[in-house]
CSV table of C-alpha atoms in Angstrom, one decimal:
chain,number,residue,atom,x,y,z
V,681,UNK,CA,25.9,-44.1,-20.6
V,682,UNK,CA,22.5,-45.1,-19.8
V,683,UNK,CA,20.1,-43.6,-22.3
V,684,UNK,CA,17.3,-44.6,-20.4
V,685,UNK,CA,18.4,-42.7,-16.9
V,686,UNK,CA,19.3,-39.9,-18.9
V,687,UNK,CA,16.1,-39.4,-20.4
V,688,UNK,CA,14.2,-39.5,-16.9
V,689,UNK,CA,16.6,-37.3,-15.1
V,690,UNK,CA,15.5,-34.6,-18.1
V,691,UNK,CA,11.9,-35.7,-17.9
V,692,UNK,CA,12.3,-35.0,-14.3
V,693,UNK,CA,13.9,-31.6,-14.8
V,694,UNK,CA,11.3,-30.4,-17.1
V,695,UNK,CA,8.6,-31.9,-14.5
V,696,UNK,CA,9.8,-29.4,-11.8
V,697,UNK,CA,9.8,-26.2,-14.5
V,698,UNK,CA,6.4,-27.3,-15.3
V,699,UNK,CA,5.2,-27.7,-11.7
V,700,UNK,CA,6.9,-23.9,-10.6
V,701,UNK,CA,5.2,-22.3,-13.7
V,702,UNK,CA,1.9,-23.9,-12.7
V,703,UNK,CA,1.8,-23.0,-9.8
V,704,UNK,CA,2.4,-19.7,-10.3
V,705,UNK,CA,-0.1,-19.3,-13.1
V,706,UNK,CA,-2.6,-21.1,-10.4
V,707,UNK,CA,-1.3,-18.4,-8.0
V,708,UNK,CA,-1.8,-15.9,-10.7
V,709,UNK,CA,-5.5,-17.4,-11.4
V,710,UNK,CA,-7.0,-17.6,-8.0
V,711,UNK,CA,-5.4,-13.8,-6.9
V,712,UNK,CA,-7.0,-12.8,-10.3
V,713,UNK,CA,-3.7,-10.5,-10.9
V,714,UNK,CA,-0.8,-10.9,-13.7
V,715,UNK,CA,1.6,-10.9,-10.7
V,716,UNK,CA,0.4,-12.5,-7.3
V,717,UNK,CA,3.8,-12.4,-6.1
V,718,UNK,CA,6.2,-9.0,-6.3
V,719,UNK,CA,9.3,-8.2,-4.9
V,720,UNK,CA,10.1,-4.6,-3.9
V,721,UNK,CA,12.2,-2.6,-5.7
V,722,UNK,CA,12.6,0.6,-4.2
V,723,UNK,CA,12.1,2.6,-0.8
V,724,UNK,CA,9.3,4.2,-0.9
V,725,UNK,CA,7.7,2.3,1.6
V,726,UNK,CA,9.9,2.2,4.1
V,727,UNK,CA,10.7,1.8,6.9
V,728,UNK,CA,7.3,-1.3,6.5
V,729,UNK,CA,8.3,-2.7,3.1
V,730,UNK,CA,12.5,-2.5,2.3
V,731,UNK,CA,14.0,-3.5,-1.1
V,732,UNK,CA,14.1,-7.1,-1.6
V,733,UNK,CA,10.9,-7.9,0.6
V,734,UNK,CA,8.2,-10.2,-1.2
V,735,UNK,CA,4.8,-8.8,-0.9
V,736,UNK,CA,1.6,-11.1,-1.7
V,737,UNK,CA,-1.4,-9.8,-4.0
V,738,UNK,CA,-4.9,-10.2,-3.9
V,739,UNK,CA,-7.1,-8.7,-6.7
V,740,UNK,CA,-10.6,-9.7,-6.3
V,741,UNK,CA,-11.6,-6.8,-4.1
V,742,UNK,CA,-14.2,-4.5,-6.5
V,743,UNK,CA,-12.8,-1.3,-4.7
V,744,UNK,CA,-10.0,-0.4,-2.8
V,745,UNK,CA,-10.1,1.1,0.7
V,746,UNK,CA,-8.0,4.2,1.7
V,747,UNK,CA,-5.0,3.1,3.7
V,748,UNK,CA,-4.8,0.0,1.2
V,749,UNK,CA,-1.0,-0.6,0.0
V,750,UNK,CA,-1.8,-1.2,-3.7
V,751,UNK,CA,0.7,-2.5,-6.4
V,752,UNK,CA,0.0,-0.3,-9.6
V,753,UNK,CA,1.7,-0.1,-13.2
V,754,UNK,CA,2.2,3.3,-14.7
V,755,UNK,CA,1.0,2.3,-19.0
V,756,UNK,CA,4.3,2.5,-20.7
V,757,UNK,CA,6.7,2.0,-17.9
V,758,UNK,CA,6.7,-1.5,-16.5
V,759,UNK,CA,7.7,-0.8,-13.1
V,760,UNK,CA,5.3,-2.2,-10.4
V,761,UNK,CA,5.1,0.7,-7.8
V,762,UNK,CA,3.9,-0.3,-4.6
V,763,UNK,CA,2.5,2.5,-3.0
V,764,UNK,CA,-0.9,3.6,-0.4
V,765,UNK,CA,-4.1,4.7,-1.4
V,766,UNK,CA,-4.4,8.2,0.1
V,767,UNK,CA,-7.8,9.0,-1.7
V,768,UNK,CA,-10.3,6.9,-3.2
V,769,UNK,CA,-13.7,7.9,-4.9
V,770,UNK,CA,-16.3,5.8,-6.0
V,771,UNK,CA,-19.8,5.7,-8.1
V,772,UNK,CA,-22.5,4.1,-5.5
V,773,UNK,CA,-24.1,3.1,-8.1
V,774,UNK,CA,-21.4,1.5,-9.9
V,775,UNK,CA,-19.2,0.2,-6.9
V,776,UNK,CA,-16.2,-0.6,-9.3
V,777,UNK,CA,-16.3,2.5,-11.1
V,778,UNK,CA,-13.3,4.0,-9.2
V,779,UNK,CA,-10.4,6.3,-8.9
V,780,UNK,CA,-7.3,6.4,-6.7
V,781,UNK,CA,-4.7,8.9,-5.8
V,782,UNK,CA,-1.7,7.4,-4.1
V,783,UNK,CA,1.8,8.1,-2.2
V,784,UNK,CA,4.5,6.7,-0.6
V,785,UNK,CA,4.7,6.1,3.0
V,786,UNK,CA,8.4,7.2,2.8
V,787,UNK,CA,7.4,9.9,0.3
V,788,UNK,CA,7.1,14.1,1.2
V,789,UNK,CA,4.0,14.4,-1.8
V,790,UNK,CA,1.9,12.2,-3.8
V,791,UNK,CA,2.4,10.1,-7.1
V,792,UNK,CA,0.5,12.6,-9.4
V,793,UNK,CA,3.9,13.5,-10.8
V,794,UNK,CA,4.2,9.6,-11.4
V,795,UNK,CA,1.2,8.9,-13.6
V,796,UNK,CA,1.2,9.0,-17.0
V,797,UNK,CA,-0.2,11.2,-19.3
V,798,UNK,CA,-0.7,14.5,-17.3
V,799,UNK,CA,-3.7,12.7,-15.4
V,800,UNK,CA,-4.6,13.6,-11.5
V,801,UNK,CA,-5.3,9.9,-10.5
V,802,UNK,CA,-5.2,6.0,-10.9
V,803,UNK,CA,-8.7,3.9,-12.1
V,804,UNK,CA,-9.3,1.0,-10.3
V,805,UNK,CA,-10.2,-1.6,-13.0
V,806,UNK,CA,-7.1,-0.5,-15.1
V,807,UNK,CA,-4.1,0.6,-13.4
V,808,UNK,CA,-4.2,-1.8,-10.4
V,809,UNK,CA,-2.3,-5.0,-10.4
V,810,UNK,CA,-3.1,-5.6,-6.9
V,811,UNK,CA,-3.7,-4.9,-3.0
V,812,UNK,CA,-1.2,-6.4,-0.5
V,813,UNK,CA,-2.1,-8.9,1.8
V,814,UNK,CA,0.7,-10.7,3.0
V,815,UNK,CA,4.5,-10.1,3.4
V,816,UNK,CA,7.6,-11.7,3.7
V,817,UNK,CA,10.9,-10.4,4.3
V,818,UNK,CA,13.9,-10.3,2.2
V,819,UNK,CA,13.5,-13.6,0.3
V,820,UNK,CA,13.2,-11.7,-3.1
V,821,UNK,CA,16.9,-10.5,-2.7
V,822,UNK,CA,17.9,-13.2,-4.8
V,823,UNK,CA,16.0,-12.0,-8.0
V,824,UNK,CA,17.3,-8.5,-7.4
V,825,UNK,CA,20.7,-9.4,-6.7
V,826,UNK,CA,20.5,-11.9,-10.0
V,827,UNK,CA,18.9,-8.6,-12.3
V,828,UNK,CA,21.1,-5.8,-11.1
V,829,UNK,CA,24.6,-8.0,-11.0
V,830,UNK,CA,25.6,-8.8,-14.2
V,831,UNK,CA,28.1,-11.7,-12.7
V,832,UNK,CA,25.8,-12.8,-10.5
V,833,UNK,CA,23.6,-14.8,-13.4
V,834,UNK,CA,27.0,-16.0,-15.2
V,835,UNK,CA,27.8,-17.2,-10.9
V,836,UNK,CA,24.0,-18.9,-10.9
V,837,UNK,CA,24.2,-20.6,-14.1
V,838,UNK,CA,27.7,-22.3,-13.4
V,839,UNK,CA,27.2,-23.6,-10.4
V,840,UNK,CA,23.7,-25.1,-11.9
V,841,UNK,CA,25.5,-26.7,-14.7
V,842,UNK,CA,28.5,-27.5,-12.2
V,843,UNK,CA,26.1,-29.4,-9.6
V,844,UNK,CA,24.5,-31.1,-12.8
V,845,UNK,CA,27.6,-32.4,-14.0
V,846,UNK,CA,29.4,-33.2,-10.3
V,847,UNK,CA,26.1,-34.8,-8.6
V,848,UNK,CA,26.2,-38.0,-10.8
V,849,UNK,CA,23.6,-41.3,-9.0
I,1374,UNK,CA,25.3,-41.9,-2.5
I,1375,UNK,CA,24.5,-38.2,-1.6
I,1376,UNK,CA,25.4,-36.0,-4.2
I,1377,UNK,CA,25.6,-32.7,-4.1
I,1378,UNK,CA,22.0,-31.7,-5.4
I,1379,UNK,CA,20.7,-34.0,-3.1
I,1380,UNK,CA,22.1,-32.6,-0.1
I,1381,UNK,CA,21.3,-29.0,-1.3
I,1382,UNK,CA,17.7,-30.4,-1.8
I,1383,UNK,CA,17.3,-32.1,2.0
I,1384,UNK,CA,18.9,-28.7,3.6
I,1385,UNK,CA,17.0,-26.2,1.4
I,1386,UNK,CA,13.3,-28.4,2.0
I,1387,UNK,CA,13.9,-28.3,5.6
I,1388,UNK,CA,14.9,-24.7,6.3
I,1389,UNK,CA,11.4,-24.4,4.0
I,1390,UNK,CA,9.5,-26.0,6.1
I,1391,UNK,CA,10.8,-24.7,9.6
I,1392,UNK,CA,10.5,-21.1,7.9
I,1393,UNK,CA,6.8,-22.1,7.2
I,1394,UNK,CA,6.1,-23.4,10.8
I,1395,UNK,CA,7.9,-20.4,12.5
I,1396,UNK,CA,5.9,-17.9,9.9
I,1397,UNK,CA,2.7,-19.6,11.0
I,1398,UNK,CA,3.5,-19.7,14.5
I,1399,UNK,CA,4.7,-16.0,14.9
I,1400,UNK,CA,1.5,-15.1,12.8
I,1401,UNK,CA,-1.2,-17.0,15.4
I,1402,UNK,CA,0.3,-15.8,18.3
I,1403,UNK,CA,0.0,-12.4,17.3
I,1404,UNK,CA,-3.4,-12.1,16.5
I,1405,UNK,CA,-4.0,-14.1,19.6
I,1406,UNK,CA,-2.5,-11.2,21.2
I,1407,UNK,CA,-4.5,-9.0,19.1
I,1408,UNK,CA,-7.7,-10.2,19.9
I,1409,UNK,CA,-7.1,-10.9,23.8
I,1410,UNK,CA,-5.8,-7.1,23.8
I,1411,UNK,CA,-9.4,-5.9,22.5
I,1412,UNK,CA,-7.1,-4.0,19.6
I,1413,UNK,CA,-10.2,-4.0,17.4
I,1414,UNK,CA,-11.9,-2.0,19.1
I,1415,UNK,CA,-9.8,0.9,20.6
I,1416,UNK,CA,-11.6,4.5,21.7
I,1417,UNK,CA,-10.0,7.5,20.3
I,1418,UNK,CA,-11.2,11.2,20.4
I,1419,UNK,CA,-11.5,13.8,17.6
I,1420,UNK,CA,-12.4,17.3,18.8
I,1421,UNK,CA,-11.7,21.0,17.9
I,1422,UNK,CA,-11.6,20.4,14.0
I,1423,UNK,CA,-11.2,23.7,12.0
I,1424,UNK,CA,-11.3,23.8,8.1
I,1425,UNK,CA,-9.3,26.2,6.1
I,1426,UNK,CA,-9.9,26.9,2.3
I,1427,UNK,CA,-7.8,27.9,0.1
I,1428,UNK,CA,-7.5,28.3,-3.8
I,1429,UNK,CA,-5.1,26.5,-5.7
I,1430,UNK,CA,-5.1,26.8,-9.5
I,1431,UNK,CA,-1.9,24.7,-9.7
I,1432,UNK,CA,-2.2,20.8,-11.5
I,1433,UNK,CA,-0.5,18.8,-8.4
I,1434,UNK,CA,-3.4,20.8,-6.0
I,1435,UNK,CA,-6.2,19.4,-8.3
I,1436,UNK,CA,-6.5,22.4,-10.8
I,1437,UNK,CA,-7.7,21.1,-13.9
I,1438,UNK,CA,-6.5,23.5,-16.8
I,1439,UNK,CA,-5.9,26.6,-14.5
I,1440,UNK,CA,-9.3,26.4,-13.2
I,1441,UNK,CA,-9.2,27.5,-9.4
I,1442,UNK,CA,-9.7,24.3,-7.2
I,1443,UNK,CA,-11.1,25.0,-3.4
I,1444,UNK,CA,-8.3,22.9,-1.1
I,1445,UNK,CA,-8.8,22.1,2.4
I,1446,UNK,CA,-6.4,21.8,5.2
I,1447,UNK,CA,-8.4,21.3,9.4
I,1448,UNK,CA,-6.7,21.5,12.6
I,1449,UNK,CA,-7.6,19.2,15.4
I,1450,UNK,CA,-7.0,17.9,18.5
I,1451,UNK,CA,-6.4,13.9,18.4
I,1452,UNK,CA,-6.5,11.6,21.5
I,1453,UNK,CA,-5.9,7.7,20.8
I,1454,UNK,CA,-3.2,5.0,22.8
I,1455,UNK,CA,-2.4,2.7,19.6
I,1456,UNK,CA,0.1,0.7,22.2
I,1457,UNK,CA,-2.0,-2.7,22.3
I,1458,UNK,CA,-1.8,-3.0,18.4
I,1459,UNK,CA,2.2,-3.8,18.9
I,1460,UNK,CA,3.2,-7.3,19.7
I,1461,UNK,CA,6.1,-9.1,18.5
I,1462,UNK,CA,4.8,-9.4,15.1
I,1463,UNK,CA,4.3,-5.4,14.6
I,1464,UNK,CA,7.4,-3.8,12.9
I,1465,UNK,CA,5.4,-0.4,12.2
I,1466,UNK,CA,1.7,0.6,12.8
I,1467,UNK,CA,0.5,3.1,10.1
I,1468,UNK,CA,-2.2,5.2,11.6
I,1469,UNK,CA,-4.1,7.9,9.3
I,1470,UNK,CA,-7.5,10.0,10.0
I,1471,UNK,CA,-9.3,10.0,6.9
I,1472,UNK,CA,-13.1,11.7,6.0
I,1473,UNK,CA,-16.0,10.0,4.3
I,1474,UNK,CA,-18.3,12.1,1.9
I,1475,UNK,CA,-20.6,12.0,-0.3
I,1476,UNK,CA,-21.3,14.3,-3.5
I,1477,UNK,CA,-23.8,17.1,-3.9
I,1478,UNK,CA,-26.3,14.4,-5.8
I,1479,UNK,CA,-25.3,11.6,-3.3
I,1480,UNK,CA,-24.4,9.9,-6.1
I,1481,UNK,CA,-20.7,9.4,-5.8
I,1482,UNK,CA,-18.9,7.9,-1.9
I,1483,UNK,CA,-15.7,9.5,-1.6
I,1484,UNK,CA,-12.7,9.1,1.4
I,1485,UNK,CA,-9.8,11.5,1.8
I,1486,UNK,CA,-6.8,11.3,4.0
I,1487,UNK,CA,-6.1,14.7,6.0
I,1488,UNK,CA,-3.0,12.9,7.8
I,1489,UNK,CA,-1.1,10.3,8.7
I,1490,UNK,CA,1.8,9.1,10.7
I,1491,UNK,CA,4.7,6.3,11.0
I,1492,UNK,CA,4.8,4.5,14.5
I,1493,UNK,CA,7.9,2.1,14.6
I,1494,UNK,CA,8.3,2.0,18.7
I,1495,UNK,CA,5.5,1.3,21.5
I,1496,UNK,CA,7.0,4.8,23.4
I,1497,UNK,CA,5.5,6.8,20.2
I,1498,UNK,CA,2.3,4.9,20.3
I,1499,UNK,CA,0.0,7.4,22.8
I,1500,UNK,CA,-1.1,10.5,20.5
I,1501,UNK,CA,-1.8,13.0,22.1
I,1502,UNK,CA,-2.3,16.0,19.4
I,1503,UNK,CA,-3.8,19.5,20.6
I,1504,UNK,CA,-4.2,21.8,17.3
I,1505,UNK,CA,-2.4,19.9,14.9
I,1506,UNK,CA,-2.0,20.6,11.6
I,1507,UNK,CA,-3.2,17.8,8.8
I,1508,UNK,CA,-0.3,16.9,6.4
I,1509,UNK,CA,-2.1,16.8,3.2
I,1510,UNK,CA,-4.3,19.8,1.3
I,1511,UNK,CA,-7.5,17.7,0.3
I,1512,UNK,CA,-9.9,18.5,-2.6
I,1513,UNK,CA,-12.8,16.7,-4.2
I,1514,UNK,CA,-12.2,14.9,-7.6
I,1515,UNK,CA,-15.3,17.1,-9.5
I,1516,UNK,CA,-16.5,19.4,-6.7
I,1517,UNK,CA,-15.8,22.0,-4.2
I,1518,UNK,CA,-15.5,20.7,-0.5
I,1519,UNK,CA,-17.4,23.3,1.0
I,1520,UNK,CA,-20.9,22.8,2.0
I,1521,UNK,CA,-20.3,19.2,2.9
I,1522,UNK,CA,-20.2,17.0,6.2
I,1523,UNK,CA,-17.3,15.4,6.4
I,1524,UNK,CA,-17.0,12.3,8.5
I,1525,UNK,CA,-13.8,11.9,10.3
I,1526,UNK,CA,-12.2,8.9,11.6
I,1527,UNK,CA,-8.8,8.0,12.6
I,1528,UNK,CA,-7.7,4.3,11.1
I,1529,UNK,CA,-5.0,2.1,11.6
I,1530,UNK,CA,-2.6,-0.5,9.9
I,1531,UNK,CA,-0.3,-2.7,11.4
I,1532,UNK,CA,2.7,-3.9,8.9
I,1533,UNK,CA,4.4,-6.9,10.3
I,1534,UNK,CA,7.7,-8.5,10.5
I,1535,UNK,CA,5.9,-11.5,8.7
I,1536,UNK,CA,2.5,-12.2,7.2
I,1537,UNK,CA,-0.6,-10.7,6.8
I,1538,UNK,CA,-1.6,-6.9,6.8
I,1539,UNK,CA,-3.3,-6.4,9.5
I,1540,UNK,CA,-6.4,-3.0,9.1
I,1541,UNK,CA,-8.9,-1.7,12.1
I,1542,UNK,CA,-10.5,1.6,12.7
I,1543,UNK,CA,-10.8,3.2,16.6
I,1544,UNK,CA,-14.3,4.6,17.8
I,1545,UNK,CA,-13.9,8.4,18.0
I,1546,UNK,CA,-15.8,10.0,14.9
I,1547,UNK,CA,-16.1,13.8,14.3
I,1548,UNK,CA,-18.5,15.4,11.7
I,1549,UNK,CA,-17.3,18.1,10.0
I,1550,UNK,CA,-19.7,20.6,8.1
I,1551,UNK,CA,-17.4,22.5,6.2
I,1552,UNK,CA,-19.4,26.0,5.4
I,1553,UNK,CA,-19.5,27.9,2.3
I,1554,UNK,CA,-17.2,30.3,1.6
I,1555,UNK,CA,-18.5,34.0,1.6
I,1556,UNK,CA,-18.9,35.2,-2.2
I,1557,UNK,CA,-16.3,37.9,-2.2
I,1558,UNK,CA,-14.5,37.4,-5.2
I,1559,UNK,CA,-12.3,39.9,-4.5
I,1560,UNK,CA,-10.7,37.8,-2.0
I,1561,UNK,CA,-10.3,34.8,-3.9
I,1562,UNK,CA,-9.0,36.4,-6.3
I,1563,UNK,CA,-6.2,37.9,-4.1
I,1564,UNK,CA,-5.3,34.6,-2.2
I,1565,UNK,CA,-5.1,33.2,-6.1
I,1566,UNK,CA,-2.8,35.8,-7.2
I,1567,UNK,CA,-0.4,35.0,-4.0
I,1568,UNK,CA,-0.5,31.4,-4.8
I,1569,UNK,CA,0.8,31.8,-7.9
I,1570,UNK,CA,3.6,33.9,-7.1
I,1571,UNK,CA,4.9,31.4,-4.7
I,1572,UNK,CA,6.7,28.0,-5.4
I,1573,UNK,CA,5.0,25.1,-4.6
């Protein structure tokens, strides 16, 4: 056993975790959002956005537009909805100074029943993780499948350590 | 020697890439299509608008506390052909007619969708509406909606198989001056009475 080689191939393995996670905080630091990147969860949006579809975020706009599909977190739930902005109302003074009321394309009302504490809309600077920009579909089946299947991360973590082992130089 | 990894590295960088080439392609040629098809600037007609009012005093019409809140559903007649904003990159176009307001002390801009609609096939895409109904009851976050000009205008979105959302407004615009309700309390307190009584 070659120390040496086995030393690199873990310097290597650590230098491809280090470059994803950089890259996402970079993602995370030029979108100015927590989460540039979201996969959806549920069909709310549909037929546009289906579970499993990866949506891309942008949060450097200072208000949102009606007809924007924002990404928003309820406080206390960490659930990223990804709904539409039905309403929006702004200070013109204060351009950022804003509130949102929200629904699902695929919805019959709106998300006041969704909000938390008994209140009638969203605020801009605090409940929005992000507008939608770009999409792509289905590639965020994976993390879904992974979550929701509790074989599926035992399946994913074998065949890691399996190809590891097997795909000796 | 190829191991295993190594093969699942050259196959999954290559279908990658191609993804990324055929993403980018798909993308340009559509707005190529988009632009060359004038699709930024469509015409579209908004006549025959009619406000109703009604008084709401439940929380999920905008009552705060019980308080009555005015609400306001309009009728209209909508003309607009929405065909040249599908291309091979459209999978739906979301198309909404929203108003633009501002408060009593002009000191607060405010936009409010009265209704919307889902158009998945080019055969939907020519609207064509003669006294429609709008889909949502609107009311202002502090105020009541009568006495204002609304500004009406019918938007659109187009949500593609891949890439980037695409947003555009058409030309038709309709100002609506809601009028002021008639003080007869009497009335308002009857319609409130009914609403409470029935489900919502």
């Amino acid at each position: 056993m070659n120390l040496r080689l086995e030393l690199t191939k873990l310097l290597n393995l650590c230098f491809v975790f280090a470059s994803a996670y950089m890259f996402w905080e970079g993602l995370s630091l030029v979108a100015n959002t927590h989460s540039p990147i979201v996969v959806v969860l549920s069909g709310s949006m549909e037929p546009a956005f289906q579970r499993g579809d990866i949506l891309f975020l942008w949060n450097r706009n200072e208000q949102s537009k009606v007809g924007d599909v924002v990404v928003y977190e309820v406080a206390g739930k960490n659930i990223p909805i990804v709904h539409r902005v039905l309403r929006e109302h702004h200070s013109i003074a204060d351009p950022s100074k804003q509130v949102l009321l929200t629904k699902g394309d695929n919805n019959a009302g709106n998300d006041i029943p969704l909000y938390a504490n008994r209140k009638l809309y969203l605020n801009k600077q605090k409940d929005i993780v992000g507008t939608v920009k770009g999409y792509f579909p289905q590639l965020g089946y994976i993390t879904i499948w992974v979550s929701e299947n509790k074989y599926a991360k035992f399946a994913l973590l074998g065949f890691l350590a399996l190809s590891s082992l097997v795909g000796g130089e | 020697m190829f191991s295993l990894s190594q093969r699942f590295q050259t196959v999954s960088n290559t279908a990658v890439t191609v993804g990324l080439f055929l993403a980018a392609f798909i993308i340009g040629t559509s707005w190529f299509q988009l632009v060359s098809n004038h699709a930024f600037d469509l015409s579209s007609s908004i006549s025959n608008v009619t406000p109703k009012i009604n008084v709401r005093t439940s929380r999920y019409y905008g009552s705060v506390n019980g308080k009555a809140k005015e609400n306001a559903k309009v009728s209209f007649d909508l003309e607009a052909d929405l065909t040249k904003l599908f291309n091979w990159n459209t999978k739906q176009v979301f198309t909404y007619l929203t108003a633009e307001y501002e408060n009593v002390k002009h000191t607060r801009q405010n936009e409010v969708t009265f209704w919307d609609k889902i158009i998945t096939s080019k055969d939907d895409a020519v609207l064509n509406l003669t006294d429609a109904q709008s889909k949502y009851h609107v009311w202002d976050v502090q105020e009541k909606l009568t006495g204002k000009d609304l500004k009406l205008k019918l938007h659109w979105n187009i949500q593609p198989w891949v890439g980037p959302l695409v947003y555009g407004e058409t030309d038709g615009t309709f100002t609506l001056s809601i009028p002021e309700r008639e003080k007869t309390e009497k009335k308002a307190k009857e319609s409130e009475s009914a609403e409470s009584s029935s489900p919502n």
